[in-house]
mmCIF file with all atom_site columns, N, CA, C and O in Angstrom:
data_model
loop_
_atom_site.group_PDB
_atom_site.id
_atom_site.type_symbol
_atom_site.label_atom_id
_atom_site.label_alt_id
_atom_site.label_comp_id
_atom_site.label_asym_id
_atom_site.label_entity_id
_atom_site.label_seq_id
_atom_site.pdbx_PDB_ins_code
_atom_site.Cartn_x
_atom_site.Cartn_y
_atom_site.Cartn_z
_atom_site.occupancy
_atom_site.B_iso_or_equiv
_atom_site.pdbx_formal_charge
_atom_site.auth_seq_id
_atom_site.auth_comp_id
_atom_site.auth_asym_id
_atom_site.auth_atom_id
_atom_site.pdbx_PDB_model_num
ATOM 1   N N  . UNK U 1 1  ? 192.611 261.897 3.031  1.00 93.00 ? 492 UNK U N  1
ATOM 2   C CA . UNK U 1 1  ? 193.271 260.701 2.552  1.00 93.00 ? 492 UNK U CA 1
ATOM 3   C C  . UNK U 1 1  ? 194.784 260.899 2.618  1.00 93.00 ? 492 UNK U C  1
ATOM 4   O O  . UNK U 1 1  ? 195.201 262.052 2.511  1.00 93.00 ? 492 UNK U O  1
ATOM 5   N N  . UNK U 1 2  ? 195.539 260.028 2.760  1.00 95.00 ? 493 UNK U N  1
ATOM 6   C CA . UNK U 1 2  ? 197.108 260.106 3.375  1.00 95.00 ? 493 UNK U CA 1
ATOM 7   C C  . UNK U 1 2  ? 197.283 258.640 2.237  1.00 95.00 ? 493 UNK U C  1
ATOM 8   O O  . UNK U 1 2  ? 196.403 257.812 2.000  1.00 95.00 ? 493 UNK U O  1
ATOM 9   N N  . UNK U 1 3  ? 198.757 258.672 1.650  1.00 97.00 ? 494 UNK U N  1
ATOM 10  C CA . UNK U 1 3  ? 198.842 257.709 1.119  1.00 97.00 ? 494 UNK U CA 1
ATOM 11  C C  . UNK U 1 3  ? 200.043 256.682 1.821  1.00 97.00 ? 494 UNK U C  1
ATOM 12  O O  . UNK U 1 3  ? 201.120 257.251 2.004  1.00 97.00 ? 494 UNK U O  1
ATOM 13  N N  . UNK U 1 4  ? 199.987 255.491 2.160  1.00 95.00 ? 495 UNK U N  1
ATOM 14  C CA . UNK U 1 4  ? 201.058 255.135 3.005  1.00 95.00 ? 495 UNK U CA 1
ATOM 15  C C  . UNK U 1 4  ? 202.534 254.346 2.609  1.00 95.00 ? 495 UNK U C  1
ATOM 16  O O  . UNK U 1 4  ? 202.708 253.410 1.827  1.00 95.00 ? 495 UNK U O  1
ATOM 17  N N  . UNK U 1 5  ? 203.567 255.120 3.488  1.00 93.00 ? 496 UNK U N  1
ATOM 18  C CA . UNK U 1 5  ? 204.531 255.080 2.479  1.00 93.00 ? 496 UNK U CA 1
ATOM 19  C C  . UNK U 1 5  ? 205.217 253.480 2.512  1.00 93.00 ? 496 UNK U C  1
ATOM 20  O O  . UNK U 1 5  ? 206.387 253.319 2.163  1.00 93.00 ? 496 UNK U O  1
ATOM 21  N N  . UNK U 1 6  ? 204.596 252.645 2.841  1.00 91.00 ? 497 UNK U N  1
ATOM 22  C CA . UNK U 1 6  ? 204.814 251.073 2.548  1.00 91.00 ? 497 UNK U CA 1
ATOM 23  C C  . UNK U 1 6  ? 204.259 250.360 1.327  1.00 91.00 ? 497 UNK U C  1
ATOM 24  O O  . UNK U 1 6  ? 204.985 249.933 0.430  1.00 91.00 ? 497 UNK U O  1
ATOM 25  N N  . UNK U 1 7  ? 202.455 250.213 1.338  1.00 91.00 ? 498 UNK U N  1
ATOM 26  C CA . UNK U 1 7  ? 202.227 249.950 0.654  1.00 91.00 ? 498 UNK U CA 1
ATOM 27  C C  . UNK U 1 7  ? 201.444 250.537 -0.525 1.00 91.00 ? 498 UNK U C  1
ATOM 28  O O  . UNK U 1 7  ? 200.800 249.812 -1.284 1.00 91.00 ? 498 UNK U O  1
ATOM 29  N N  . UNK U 1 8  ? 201.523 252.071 -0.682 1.00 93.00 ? 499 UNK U N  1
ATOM 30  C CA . UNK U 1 8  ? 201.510 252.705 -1.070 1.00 93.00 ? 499 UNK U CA 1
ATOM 31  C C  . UNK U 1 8  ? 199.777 252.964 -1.348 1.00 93.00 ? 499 UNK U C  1
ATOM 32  O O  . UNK U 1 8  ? 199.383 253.707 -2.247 1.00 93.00 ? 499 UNK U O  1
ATOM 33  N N  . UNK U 1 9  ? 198.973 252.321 -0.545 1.00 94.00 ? 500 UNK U N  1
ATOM 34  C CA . UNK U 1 9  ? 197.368 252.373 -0.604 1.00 94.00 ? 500 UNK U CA 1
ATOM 35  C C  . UNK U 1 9  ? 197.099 253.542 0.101  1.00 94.00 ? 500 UNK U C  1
ATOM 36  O O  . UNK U 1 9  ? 197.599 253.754 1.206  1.00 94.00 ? 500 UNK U O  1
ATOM 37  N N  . UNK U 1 10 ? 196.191 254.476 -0.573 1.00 97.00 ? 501 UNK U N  1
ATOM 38  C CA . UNK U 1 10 ? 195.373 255.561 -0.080 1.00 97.00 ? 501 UNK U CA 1
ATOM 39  C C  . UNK U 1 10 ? 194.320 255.102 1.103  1.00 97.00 ? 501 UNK U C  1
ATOM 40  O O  . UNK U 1 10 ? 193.245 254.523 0.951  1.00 97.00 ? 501 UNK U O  1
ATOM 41  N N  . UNK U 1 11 ? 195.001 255.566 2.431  1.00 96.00 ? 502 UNK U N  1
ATOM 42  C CA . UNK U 1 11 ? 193.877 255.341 3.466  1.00 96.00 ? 502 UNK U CA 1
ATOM 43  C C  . UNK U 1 11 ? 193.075 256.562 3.838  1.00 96.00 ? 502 UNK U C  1
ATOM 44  O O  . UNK U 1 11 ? 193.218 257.593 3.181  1.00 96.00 ? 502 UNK U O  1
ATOM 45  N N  . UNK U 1 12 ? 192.016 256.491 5.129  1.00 96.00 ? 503 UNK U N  1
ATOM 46  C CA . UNK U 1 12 ? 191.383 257.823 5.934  1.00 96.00 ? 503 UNK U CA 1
ATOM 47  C C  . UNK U 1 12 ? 192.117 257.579 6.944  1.00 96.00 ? 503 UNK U C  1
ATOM 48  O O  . UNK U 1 12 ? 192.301 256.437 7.364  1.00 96.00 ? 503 UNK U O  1
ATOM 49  N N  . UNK U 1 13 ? 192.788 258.967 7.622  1.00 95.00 ? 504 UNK U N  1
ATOM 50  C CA . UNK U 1 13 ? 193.122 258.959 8.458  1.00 95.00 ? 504 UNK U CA 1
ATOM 51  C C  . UNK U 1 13 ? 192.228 259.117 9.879  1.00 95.00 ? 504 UNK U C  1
ATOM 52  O O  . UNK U 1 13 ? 192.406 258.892 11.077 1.00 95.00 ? 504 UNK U O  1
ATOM 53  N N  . UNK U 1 14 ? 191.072 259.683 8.942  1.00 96.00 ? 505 UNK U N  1
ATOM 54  C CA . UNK U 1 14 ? 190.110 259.297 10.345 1.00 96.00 ? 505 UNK U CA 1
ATOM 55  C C  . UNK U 1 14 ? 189.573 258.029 11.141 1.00 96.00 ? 505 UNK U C  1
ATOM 56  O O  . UNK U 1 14 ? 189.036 257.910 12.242 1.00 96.00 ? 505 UNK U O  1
ATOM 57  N N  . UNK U 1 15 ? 190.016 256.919 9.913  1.00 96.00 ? 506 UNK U N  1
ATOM 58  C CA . UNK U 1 15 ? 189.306 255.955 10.442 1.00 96.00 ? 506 UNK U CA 1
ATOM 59  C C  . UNK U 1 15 ? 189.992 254.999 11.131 1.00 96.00 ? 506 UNK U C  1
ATOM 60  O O  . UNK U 1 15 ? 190.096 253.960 10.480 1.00 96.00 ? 506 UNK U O  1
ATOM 61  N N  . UNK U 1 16 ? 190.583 254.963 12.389 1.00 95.00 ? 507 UNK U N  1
ATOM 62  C CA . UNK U 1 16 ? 191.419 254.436 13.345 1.00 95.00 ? 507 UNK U CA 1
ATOM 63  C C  . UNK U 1 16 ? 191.777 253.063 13.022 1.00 95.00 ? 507 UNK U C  1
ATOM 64  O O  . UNK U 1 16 ? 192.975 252.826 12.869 1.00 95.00 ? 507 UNK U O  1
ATOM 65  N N  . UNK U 1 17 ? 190.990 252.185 12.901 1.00 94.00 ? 508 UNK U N  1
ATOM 66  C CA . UNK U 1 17 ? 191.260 250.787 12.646 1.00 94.00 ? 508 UNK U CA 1
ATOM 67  C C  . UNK U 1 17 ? 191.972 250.826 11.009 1.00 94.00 ? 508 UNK U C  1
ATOM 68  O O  . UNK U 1 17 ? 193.046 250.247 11.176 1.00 94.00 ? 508 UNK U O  1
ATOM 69  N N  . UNK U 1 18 ? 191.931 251.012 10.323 1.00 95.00 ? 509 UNK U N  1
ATOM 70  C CA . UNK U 1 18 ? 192.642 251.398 8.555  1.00 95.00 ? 509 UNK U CA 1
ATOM 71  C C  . UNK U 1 18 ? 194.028 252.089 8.554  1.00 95.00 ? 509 UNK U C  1
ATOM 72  O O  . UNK U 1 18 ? 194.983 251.758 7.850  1.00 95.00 ? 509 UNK U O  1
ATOM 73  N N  . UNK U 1 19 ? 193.970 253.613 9.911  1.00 96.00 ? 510 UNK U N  1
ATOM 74  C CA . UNK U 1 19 ? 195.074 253.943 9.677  1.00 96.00 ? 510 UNK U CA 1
ATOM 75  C C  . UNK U 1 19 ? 196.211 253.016 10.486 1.00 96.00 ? 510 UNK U C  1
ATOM 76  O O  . UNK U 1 19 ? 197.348 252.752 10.093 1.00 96.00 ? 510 UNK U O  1
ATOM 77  N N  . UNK U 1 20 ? 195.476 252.544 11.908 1.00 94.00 ? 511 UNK U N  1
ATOM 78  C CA . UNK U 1 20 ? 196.593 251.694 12.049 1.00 94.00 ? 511 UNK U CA 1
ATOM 79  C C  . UNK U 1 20 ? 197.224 250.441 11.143 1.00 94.00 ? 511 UNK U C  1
ATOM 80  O O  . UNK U 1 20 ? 198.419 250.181 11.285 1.00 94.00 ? 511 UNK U O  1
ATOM 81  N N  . UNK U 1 21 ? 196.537 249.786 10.354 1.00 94.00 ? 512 UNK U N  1
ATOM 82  C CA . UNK U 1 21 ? 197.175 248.922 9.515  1.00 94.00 ? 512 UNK U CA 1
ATOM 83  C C  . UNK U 1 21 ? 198.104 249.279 9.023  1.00 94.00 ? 512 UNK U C  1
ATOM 84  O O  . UNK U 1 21 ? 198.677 248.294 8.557  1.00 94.00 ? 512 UNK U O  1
ATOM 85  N N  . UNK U 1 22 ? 198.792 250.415 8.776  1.00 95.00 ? 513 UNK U N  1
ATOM 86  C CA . UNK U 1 22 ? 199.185 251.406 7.488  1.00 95.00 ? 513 UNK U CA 1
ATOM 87  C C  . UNK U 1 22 ? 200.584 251.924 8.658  1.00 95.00 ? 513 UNK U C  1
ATOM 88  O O  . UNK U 1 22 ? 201.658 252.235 8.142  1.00 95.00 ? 513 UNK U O  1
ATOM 89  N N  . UNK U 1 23 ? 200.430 251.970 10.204 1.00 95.00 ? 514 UNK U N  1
ATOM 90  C CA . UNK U 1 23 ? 200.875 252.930 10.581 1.00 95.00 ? 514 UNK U CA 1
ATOM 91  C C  . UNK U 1 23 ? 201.511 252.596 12.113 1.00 95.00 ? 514 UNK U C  1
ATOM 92  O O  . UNK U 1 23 ? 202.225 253.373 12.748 1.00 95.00 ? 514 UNK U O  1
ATOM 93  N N  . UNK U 1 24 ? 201.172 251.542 12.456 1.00 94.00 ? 515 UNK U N  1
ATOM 94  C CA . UNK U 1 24 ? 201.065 250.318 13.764 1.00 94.00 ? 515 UNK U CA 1
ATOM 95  C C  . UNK U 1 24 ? 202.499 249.698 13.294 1.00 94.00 ? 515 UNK U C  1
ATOM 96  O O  . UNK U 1 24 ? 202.671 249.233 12.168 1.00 94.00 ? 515 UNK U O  1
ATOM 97  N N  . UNK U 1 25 ? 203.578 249.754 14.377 1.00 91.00 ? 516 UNK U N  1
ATOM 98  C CA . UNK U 1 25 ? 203.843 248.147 13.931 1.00 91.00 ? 516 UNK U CA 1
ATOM 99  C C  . UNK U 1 25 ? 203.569 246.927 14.500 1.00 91.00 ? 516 UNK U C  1
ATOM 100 O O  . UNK U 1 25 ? 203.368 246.650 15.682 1.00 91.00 ? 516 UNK U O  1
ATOM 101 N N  . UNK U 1 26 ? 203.590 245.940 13.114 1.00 85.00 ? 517 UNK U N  1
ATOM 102 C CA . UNK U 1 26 ? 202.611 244.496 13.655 1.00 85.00 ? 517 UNK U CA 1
ATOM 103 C C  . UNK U 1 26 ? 203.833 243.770 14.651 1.00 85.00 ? 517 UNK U C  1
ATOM 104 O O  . UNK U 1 26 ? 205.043 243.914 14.826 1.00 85.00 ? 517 UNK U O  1
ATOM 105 N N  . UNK U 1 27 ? 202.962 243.089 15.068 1.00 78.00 ? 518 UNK U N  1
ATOM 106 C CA . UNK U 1 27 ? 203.151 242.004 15.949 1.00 78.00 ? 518 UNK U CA 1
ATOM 107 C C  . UNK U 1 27 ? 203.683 240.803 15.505 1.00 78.00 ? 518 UNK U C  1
ATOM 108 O O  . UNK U 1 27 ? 204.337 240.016 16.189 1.00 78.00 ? 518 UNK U O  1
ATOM 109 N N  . UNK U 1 28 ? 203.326 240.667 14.116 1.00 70.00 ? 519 UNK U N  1
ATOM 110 C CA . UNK U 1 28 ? 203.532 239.272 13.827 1.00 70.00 ? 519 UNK U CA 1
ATOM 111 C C  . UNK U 1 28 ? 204.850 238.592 14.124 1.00 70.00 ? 519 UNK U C  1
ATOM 112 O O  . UNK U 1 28 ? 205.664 239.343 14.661 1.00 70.00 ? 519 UNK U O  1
ATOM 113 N N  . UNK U 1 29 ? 205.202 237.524 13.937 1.00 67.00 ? 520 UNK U N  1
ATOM 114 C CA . UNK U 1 29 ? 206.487 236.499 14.648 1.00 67.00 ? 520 UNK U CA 1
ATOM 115 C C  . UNK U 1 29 ? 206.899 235.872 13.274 1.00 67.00 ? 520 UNK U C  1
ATOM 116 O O  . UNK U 1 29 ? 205.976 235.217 12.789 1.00 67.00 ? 520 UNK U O  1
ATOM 117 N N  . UNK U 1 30 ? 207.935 235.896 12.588 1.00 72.00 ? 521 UNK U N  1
ATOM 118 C CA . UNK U 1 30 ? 208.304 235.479 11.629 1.00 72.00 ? 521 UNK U CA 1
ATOM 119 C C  . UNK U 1 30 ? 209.970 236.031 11.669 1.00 72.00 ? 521 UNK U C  1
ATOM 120 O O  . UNK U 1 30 ? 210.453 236.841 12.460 1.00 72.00 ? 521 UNK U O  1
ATOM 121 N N  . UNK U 1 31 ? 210.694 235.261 10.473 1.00 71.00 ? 522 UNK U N  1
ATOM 122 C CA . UNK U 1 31 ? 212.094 235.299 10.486 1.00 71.00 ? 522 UNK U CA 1
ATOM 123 C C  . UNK U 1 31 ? 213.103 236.554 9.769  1.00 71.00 ? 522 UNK U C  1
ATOM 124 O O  . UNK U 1 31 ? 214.278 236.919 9.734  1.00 71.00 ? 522 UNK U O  1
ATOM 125 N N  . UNK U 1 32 ? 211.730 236.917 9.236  1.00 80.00 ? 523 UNK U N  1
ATOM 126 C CA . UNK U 1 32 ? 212.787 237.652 8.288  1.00 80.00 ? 523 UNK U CA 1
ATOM 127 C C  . UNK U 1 32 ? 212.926 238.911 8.409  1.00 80.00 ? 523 UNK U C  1
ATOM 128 O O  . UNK U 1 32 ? 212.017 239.419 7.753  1.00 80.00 ? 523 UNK U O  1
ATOM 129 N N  . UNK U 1 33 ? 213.482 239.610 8.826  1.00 81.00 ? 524 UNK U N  1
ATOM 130 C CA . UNK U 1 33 ? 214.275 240.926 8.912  1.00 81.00 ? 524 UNK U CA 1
ATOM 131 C C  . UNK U 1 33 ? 213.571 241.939 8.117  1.00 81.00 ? 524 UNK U C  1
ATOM 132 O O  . UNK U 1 33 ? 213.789 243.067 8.560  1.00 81.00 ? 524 UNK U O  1
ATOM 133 N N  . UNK U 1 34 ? 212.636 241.914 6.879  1.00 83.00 ? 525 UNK U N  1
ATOM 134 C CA . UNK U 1 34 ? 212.246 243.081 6.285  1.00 83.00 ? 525 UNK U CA 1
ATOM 135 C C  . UNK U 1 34 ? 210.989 242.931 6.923  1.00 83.00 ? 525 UNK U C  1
ATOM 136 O O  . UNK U 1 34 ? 210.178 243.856 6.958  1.00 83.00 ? 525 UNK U O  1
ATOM 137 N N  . UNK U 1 35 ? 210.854 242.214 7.248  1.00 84.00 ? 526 UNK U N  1
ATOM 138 C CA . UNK U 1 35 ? 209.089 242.553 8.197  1.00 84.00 ? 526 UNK U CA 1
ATOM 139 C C  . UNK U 1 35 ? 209.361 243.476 9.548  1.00 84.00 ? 526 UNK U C  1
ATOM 140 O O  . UNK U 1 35 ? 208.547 244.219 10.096 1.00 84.00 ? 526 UNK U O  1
ATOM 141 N N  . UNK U 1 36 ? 210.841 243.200 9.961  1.00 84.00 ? 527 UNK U N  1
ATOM 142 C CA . UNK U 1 36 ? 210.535 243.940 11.563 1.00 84.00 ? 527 UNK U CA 1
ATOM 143 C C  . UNK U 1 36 ? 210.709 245.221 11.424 1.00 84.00 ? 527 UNK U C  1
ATOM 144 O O  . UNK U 1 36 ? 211.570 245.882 10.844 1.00 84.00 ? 527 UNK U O  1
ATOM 145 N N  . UNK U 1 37 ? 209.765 245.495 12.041 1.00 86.00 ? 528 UNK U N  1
ATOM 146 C CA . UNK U 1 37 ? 209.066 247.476 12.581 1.00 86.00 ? 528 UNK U CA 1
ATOM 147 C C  . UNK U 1 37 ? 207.827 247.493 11.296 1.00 86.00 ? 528 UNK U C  1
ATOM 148 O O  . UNK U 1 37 ? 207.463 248.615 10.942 1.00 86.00 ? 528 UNK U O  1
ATOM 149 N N  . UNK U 1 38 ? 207.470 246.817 10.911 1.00 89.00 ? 529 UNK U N  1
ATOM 150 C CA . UNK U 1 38 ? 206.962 247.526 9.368  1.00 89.00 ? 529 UNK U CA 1
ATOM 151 C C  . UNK U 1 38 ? 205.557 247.190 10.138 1.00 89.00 ? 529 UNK U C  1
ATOM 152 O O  . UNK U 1 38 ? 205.323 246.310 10.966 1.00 89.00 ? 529 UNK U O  1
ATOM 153 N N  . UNK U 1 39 ? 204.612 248.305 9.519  1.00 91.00 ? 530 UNK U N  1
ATOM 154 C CA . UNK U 1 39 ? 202.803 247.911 9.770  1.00 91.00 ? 530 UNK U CA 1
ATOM 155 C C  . UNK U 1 39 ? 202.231 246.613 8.952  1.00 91.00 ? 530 UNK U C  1
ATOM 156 O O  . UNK U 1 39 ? 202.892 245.946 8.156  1.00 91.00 ? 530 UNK U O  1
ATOM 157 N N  . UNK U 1 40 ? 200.833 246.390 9.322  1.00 88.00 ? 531 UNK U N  1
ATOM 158 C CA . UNK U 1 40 ? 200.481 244.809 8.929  1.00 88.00 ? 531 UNK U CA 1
ATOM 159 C C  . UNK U 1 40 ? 200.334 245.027 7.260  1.00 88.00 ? 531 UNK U C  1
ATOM 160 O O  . UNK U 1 40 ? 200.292 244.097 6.455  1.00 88.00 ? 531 UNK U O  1
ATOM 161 N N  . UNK U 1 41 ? 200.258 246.627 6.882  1.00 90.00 ? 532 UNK U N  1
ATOM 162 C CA . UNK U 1 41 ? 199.944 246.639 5.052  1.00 90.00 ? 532 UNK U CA 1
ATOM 163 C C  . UNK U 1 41 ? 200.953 246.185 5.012  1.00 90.00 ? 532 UNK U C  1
ATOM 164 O O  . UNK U 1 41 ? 200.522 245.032 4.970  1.00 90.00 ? 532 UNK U O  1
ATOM 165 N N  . UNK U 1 42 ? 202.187 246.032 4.981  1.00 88.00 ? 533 UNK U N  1
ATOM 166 C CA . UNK U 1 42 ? 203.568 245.991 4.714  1.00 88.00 ? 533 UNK U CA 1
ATOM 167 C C  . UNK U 1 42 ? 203.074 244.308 3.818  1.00 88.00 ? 533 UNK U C  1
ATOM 168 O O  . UNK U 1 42 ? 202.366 243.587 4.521  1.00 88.00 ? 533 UNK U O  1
ATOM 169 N N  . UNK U 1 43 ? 203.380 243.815 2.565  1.00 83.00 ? 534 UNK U N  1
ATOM 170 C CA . UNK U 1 43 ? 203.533 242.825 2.176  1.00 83.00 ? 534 UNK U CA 1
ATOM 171 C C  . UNK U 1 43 ? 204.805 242.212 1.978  1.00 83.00 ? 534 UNK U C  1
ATOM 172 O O  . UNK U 1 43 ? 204.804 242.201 0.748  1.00 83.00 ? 534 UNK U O  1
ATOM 173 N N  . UNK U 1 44 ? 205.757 241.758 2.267  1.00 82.00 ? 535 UNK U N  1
ATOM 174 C CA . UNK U 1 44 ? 206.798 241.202 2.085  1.00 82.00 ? 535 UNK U CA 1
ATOM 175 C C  . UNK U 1 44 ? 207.214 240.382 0.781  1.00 82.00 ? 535 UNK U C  1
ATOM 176 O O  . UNK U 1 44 ? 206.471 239.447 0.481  1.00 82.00 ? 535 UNK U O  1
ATOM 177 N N  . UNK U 1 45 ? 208.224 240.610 0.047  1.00 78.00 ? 536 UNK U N  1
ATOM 178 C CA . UNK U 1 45 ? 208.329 239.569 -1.034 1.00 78.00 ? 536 UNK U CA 1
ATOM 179 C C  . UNK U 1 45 ? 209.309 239.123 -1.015 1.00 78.00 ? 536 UNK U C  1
ATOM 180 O O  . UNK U 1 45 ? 209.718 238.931 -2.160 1.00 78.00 ? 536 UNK U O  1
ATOM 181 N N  . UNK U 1 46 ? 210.271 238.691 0.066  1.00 76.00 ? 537 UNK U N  1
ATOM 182 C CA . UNK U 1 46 ? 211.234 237.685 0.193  1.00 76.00 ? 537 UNK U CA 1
ATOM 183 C C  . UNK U 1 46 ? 210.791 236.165 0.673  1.00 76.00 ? 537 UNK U C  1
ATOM 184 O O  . UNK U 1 46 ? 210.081 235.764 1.595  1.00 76.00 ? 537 UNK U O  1
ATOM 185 N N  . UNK U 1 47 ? 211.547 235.493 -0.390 1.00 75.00 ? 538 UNK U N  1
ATOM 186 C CA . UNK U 1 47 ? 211.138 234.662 -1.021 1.00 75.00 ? 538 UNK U CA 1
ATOM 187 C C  . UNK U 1 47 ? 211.614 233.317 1.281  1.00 75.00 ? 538 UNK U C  1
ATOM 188 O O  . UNK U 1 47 ? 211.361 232.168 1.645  1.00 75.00 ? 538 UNK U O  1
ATOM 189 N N  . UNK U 1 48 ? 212.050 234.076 1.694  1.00 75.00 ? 539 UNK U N  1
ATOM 190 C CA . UNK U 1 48 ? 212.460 233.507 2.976  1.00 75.00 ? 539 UNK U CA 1
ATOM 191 C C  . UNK U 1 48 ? 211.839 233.744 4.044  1.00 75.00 ? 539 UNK U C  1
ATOM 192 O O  . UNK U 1 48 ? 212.217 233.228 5.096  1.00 75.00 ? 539 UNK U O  1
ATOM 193 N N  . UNK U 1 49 ? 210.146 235.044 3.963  1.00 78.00 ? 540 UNK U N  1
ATOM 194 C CA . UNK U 1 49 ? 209.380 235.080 4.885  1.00 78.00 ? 540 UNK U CA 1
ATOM 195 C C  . UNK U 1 49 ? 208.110 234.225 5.137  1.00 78.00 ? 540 UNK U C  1
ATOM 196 O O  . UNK U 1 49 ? 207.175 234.210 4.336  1.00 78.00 ? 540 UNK U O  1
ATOM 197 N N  . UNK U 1 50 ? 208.127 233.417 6.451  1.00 71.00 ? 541 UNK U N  1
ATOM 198 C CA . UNK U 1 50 ? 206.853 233.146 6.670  1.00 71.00 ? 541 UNK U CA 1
ATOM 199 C C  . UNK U 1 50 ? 205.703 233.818 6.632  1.00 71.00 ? 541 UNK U C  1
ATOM 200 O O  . UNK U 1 50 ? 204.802 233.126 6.159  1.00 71.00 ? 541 UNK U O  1
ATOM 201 N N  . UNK U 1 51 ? 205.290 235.174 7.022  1.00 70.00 ? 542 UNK U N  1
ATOM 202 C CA . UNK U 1 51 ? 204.145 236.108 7.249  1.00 70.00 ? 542 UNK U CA 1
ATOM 203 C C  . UNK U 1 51 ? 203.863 235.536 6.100  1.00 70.00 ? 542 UNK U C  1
ATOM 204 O O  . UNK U 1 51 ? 204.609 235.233 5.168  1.00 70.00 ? 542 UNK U O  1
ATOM 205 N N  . UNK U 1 52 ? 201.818 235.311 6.347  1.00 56.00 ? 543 UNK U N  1
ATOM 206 C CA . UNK U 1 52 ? 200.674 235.379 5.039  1.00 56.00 ? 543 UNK U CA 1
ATOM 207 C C  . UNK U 1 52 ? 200.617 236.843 5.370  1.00 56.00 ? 543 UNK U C  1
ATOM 208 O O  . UNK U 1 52 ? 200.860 237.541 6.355  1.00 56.00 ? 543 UNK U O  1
ATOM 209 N N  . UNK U 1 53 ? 200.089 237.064 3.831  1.00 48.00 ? 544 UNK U N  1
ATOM 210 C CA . UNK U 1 53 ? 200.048 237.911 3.432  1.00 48.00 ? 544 UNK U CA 1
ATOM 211 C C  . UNK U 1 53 ? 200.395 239.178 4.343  1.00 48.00 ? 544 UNK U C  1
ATOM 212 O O  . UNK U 1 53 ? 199.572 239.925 4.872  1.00 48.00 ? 544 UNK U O  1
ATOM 213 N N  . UNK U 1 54 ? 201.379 239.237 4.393  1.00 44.00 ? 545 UNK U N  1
ATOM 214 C CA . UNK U 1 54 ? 201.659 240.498 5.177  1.00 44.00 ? 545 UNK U CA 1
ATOM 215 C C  . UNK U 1 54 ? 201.435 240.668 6.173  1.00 44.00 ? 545 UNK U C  1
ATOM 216 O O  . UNK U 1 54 ? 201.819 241.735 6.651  1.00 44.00 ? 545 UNK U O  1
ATOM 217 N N  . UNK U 1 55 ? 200.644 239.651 7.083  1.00 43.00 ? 546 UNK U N  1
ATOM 218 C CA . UNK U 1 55 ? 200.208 239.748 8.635  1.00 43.00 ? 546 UNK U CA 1
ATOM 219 C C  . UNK U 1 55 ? 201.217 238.767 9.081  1.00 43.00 ? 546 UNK U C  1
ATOM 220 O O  . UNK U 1 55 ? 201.303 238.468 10.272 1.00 43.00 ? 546 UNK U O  1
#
């Protein structure tokens, strides 16, 4: 177990699809500057990002 240093949830690192959430950066298309580079756990709480929930 590895704990990740965004959203601070205990993942497996064995389990490929989990650690990338944690460890990927997303794709998503939105405006706001604290989302870019961050993985899809990443939740954002500026009050100026489009991303749901963190994706």
């Amino acid at each position: 177990m590895k704990t990740c240093g965004y959203c601070k949830g205990d993942y497996d690192e064995a389990d490929t699809k989990t650690a990338n959430l944690h460890t990927e950066v997303s794709t998503r298309r939105c405006n706001c500057t604290r989302c870019e580079g961050k993985p899809s756990c990443y939740t954002c709480t500026s009050s100026f990002c489009f991303c749901t929930n963190g994706h």
